[in-house]
mmCIF file of C-alpha atoms and ligand atoms in Angstrom:
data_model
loop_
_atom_site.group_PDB
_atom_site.id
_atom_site.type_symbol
_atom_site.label_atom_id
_atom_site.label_comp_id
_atom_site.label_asym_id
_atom_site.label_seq_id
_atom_site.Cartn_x
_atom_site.Cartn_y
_atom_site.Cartn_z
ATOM 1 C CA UNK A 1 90.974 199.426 150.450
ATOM 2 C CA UNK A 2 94.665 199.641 150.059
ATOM 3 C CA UNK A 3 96.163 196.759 147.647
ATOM 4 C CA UNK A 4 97.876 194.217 150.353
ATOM 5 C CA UNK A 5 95.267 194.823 153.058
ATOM 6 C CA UNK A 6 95.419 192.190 155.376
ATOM 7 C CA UNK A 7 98.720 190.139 153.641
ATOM 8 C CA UNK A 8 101.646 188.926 155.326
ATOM 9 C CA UNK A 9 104.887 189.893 153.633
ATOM 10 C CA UNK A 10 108.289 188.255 154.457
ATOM 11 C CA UNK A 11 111.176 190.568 153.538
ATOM 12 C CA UNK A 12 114.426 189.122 154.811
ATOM 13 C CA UNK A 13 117.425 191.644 154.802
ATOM 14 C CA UNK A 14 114.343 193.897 155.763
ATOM 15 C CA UNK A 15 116.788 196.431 158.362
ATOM 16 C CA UNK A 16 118.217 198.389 155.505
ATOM 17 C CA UNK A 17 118.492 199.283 151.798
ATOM 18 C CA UNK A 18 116.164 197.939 149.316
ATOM 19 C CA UNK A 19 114.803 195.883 151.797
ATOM 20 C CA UNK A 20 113.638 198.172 154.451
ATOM 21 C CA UNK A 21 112.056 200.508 151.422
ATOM 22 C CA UNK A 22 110.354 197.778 149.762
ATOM 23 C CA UNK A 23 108.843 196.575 153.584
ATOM 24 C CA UNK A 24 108.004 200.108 154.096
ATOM 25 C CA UNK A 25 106.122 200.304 150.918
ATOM 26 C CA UNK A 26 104.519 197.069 151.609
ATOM 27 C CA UNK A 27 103.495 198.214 154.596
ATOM 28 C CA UNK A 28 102.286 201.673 153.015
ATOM 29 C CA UNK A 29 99.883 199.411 150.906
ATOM 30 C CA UNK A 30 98.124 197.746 153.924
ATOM 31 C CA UNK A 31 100.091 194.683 154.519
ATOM 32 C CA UNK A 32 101.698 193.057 157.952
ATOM 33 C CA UNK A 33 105.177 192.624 157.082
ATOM 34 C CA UNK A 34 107.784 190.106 158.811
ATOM 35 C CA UNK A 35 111.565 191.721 158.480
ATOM 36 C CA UNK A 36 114.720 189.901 159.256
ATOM 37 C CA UNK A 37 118.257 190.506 159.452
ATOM 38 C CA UNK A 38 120.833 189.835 162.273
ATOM 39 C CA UNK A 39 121.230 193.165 163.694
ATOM 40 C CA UNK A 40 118.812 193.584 166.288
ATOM 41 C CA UNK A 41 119.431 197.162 167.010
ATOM 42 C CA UNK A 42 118.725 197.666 163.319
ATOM 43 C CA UNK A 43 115.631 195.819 162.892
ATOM 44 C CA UNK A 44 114.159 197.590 165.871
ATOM 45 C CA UNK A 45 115.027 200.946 164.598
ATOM 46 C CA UNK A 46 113.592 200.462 161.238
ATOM 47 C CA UNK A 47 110.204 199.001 162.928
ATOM 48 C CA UNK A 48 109.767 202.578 164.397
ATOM 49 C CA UNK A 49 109.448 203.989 161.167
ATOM 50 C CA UNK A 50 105.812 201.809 160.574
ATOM 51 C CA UNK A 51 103.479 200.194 163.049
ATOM 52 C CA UNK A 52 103.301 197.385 160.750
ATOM 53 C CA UNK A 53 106.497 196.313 160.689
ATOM 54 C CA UNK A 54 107.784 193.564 163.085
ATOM 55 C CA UNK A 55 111.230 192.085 163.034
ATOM 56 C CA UNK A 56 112.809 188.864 163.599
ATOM 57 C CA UNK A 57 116.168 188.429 164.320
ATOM 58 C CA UNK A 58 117.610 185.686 161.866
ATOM 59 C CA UNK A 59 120.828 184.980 160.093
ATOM 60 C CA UNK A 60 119.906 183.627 156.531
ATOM 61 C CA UNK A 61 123.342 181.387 156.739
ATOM 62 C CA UNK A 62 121.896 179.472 159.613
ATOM 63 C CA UNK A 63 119.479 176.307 158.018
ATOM 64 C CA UNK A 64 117.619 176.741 161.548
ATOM 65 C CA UNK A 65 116.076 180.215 160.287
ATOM 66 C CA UNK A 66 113.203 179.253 157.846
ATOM 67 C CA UNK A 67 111.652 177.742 160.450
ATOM 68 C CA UNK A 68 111.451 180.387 162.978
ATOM 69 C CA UNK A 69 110.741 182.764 160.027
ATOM 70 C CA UNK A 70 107.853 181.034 159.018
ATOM 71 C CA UNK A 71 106.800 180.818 162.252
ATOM 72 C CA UNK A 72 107.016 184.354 163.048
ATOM 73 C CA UNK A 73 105.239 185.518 159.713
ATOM 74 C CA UNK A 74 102.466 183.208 160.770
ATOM 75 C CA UNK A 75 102.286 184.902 163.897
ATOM 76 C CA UNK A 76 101.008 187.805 162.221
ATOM 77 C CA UNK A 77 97.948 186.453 160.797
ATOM 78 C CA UNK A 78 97.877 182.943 160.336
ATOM 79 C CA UNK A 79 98.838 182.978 156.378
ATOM 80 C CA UNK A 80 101.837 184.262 154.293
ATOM 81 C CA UNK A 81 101.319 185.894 150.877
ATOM 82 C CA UNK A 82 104.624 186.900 149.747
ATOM 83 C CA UNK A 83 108.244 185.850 150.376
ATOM 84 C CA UNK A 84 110.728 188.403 149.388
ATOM 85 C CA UNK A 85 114.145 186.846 149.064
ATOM 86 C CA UNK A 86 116.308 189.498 149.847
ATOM 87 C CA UNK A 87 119.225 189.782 152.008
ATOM 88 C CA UNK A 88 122.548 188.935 150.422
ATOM 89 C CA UNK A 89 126.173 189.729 150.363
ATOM 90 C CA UNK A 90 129.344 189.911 147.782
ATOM 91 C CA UNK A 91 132.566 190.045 147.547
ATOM 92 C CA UNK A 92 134.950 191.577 145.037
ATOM 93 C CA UNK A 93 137.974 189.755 144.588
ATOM 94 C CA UNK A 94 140.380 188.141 141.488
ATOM 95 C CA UNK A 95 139.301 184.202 140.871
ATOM 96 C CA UNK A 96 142.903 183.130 142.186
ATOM 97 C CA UNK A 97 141.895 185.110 145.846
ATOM 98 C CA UNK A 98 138.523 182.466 145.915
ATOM 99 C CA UNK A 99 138.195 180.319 149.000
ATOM 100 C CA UNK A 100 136.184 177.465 150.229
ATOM 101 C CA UNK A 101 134.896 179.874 152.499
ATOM 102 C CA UNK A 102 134.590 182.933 150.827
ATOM 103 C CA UNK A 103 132.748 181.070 148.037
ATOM 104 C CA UNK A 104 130.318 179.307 150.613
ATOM 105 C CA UNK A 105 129.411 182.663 152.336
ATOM 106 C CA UNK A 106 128.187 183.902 149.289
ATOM 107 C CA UNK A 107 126.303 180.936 148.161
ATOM 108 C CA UNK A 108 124.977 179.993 151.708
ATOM 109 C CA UNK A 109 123.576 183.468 151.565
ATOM 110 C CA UNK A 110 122.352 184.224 148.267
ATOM 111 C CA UNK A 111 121.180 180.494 147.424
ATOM 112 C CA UNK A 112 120.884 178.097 149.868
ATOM 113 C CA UNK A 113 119.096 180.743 152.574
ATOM 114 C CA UNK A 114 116.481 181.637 149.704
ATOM 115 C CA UNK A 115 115.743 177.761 148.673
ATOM 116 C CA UNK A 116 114.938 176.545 152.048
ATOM 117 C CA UNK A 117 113.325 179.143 152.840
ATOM 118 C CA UNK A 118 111.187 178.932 150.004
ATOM 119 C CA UNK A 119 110.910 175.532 150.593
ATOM 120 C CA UNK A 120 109.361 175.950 154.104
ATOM 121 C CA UNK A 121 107.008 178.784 152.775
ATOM 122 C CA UNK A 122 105.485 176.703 149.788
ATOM 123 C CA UNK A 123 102.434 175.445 151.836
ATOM 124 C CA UNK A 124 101.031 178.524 153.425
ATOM 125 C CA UNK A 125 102.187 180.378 149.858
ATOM 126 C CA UNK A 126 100.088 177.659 148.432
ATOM 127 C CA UNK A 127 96.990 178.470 150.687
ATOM 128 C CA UNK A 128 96.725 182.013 149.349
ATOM 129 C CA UNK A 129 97.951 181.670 145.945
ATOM 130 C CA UNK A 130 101.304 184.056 146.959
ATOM 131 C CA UNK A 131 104.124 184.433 145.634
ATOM 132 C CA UNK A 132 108.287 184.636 145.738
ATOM 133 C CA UNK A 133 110.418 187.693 144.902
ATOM 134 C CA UNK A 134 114.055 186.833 144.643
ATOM 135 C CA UNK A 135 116.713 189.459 144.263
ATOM 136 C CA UNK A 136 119.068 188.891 141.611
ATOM 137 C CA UNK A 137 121.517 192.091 140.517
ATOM 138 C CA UNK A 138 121.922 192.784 137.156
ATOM 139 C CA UNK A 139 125.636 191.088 137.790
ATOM 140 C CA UNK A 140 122.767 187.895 137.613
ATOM 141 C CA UNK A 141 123.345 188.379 133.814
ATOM 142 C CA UNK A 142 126.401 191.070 132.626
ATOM 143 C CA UNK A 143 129.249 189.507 132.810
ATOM 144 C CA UNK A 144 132.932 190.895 134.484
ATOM 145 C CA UNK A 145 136.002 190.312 136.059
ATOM 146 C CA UNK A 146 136.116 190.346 139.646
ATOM 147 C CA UNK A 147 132.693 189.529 140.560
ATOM 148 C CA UNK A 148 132.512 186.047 139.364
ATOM 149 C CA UNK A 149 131.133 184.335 142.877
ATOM 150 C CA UNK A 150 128.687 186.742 143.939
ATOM 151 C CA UNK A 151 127.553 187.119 139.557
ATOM 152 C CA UNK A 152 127.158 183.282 139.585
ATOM 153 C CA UNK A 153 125.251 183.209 142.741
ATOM 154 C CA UNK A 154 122.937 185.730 141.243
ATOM 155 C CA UNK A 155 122.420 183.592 138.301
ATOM 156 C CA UNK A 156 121.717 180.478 140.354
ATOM 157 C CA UNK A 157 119.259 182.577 141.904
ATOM 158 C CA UNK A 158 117.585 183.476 138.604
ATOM 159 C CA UNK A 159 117.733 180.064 137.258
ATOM 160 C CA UNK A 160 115.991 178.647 140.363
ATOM 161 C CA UNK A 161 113.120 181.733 139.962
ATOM 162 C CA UNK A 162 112.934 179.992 136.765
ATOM 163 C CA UNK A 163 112.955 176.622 137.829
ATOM 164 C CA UNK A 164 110.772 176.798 140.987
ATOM 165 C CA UNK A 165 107.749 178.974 138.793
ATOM 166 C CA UNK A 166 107.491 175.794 136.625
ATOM 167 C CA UNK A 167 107.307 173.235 139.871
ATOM 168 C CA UNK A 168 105.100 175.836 141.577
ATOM 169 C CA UNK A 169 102.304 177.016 139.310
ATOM 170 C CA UNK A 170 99.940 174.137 139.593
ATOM 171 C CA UNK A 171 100.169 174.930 143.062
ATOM 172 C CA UNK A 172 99.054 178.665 141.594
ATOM 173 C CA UNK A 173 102.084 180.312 143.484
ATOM 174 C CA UNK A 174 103.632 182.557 141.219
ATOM 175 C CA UNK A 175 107.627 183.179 141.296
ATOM 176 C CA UNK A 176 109.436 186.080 139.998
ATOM 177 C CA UNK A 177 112.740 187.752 140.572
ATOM 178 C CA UNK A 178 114.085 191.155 140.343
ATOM 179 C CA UNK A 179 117.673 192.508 139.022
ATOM 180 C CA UNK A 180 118.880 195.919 140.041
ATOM 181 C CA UNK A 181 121.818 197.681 139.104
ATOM 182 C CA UNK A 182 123.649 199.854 141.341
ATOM 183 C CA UNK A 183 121.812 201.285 144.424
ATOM 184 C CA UNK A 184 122.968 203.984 146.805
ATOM 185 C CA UNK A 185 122.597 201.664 150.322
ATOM 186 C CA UNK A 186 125.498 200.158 152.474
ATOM 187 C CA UNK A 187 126.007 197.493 150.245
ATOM 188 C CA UNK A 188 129.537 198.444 149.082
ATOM 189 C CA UNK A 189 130.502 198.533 152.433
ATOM 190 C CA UNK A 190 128.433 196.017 154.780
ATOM 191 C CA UNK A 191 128.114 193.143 152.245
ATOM 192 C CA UNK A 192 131.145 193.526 149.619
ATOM 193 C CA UNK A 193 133.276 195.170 152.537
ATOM 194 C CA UNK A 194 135.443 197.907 150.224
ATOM 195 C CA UNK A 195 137.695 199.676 152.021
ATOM 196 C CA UNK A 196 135.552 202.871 152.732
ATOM 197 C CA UNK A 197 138.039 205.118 151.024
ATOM 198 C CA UNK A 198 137.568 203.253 147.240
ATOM 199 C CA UNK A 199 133.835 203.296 147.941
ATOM 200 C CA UNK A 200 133.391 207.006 146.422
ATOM 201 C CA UNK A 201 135.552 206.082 143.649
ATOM 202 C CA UNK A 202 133.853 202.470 142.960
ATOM 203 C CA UNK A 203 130.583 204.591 142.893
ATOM 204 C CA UNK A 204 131.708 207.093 140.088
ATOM 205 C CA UNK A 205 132.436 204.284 137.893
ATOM 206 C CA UNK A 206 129.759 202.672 138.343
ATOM 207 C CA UNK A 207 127.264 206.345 138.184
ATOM 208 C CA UNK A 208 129.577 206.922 134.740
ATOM 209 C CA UNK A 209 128.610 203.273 133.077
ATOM 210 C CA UNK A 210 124.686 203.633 134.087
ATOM 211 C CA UNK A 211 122.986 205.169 130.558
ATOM 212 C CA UNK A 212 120.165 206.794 132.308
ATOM 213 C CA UNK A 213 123.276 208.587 134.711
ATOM 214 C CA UNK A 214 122.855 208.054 137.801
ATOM 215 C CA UNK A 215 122.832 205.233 140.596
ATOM 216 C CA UNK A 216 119.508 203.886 141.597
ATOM 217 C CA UNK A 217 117.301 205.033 144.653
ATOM 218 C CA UNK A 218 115.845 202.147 146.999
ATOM 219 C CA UNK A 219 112.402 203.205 145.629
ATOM 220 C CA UNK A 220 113.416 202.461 141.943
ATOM 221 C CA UNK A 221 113.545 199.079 143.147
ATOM 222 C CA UNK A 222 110.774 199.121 145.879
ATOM 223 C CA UNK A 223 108.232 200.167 143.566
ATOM 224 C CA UNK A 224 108.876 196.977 140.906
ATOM 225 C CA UNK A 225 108.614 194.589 144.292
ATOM 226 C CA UNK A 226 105.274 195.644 144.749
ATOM 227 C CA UNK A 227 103.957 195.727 141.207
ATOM 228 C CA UNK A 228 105.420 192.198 140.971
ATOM 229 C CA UNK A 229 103.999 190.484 144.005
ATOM 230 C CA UNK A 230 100.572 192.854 143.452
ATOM 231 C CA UNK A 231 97.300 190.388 143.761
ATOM 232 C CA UNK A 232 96.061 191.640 141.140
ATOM 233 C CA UNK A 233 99.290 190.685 139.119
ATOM 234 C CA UNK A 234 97.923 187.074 138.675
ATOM 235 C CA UNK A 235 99.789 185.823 134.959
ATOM 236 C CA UNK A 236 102.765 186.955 135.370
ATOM 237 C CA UNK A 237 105.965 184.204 136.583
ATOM 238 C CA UNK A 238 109.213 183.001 136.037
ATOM 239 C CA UNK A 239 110.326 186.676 135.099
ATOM 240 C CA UNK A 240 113.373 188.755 135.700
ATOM 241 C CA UNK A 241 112.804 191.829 135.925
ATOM 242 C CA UNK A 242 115.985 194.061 135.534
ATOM 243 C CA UNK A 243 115.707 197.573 137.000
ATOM 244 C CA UNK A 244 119.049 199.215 136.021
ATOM 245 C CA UNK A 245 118.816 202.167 134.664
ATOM 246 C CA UNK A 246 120.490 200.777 131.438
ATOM 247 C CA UNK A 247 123.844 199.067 133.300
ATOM 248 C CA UNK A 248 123.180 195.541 131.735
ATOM 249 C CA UNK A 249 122.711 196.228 128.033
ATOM 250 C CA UNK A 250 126.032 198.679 127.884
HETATM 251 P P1 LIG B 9 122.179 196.540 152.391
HETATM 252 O O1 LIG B 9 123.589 196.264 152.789
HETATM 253 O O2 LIG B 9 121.708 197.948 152.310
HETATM 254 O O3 LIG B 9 121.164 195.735 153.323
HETATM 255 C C1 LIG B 9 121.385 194.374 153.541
HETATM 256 C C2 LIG B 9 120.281 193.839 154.448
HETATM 257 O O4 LIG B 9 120.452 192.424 154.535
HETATM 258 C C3 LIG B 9 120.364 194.390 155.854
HETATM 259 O O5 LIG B 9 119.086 194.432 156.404
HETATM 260 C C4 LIG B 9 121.223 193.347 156.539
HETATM 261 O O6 LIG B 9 121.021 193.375 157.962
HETATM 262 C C5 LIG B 9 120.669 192.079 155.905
HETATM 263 N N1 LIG B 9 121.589 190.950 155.968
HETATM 264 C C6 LIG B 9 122.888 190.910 155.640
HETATM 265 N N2 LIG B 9 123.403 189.712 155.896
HETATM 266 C C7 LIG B 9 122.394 188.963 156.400
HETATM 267 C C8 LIG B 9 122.293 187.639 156.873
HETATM 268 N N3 LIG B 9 123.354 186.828 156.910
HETATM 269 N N4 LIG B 9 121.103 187.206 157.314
HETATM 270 C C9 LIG B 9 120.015 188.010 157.311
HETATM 271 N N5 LIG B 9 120.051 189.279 156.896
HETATM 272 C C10 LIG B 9 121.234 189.743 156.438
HETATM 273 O O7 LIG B 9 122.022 195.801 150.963
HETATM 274 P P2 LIG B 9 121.095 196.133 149.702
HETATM 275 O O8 LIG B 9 119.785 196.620 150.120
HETATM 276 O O9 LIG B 9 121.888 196.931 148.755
HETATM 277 O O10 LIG B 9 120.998 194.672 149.061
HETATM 278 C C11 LIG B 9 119.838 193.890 149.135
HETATM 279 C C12 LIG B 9 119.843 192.887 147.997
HETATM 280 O O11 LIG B 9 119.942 193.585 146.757
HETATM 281 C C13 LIG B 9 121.015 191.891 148.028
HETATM 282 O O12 LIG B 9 120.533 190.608 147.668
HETATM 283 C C14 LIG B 9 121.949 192.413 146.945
HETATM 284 O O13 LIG B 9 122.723 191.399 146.374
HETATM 285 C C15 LIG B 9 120.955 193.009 145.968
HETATM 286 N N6 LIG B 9 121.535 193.999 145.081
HETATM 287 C C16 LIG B 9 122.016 195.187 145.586
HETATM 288 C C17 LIG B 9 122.579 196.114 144.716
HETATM 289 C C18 LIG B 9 123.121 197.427 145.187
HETATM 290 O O14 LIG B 9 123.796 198.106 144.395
HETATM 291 N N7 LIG B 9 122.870 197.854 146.419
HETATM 292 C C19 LIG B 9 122.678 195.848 143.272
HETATM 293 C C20 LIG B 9 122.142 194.584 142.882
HETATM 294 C C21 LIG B 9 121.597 193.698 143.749
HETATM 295 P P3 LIG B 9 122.149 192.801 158.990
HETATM 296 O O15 LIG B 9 123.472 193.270 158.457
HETATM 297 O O16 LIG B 9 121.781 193.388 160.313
HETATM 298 O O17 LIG B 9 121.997 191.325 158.958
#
């Protein structure tokens, strides 16, 4: 019997990167898995690649989403295990280029999506004794110039991993979060929006301050989801777990 037989995993951002290889490896392991994102194209395309993957289209800006998402997740077997908090964008810019709006995007993304969606998940997480992934980045914790919205949403996201596995382990659902450092995905691009021609160069930089020398593969990352959402990982919460090759203790 594989290790999430019969488990309903959430993975929003689930169309590409380290979302669509950790729902593939969820999936792998026996478990129905629930992927969102707002391209539908996308999600259908990446629910060819396992039968066990379905897809809901749904924008994690929009407070209407949790809802439907929960719904949807149900739909697949009437309980939800784990809630992988996910999708999330960026932007690189000097403090004095901030906006109201650039700074909302960010935070309506990477912290207000993840709370209420949390918040709507707590009861049927609380029926199976599940638990919440957030993604963090190791900018969660390292500090630099440039990068001070989408760092600071990252360590609002930690903080509330930190906050909600206090408020949610008499309810014996465990919360943890993960940090990685540079991945190879469209992230750069999609989410931060570099011009494409700086992207190669951006990359170097960061491949050159990585110890272990390299950027990270989705699967460096995918494999840690699992481990930290595995059933049999029962006293473990509250955690972030930084998978960076290095990148935050230079
Ligand atoms: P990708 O750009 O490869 O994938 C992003 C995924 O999120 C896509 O499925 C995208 O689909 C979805 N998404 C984007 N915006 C929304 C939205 N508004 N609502 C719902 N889904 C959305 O990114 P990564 O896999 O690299 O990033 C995933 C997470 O990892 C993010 O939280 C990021 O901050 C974090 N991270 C990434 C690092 C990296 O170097 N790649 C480093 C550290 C952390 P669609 O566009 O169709 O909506």
């Amino acid at each position: 019997m594989a290790a999430f037989d019969g488990l309903v995993v959430i993975v929003t951002g689930g169309s590409a990167g380290i979302g669509l290889a950790s729902a593939l490896r969820f999936a792998e392991e026996g478990a129905r898995v629930l992927i969102t994102g707002r391209n539908a194209e996308a999600l259908d395309t990446a629910c060819r690649q396992h039968p066990s993957l379905r897809a809901l289209v749904a924008d994690g800006h929009d407070p209407g989403s949790p809802a439907r998402i929960v719904d949807a997740a149900l739909g697949l077997g009437g309980r939800i295990d784990v809630l992988v908090n996910n999708a999330g964008t960026g932007v690189v810019a000097p403090l004095v280029a901030a906006t109201a709006q650039s700074i909302d995007e960010v935070f309506s993304l990477n912290v207000r999506g993840p709370a209420l969606l949390a918040a709507a998940a707590v009861p049927h997480l609380e029926r199976t004794r599940g638990s919440i992934l957030n993604v963090s980045s190791t900018g969660g914790t390292k500090a630099g110039p440039n990068i001070s919205i989408y760092s600071g949403s990252k360590a609002a996201i930690e903080h509330m991993t930190r906050c909600w596995a206090l408020e949610l382990a008499p309810l014996g659902i465990r919360v943890n979060a993960i940090a990685p450092g540079p991945v190879k995905t469209g992230f750069l691009r999609n989410q931060m929006r570099l011009p494409p021609d700086t992207i190669p160069a951006h990359e170097e930089r960061e491949r050159k301050a990585v110890p272990l020398g390299r950027r990270g593969h989705v699967d460096d990352i995918a494999q840690w989801m699992l481990d930290l959402a595995r059933p049999t990982n029962t006293w473990m919460t509250g955690q972030v777990v930084v998978v960076d090759g290095g990148f935050g203790i230079a």
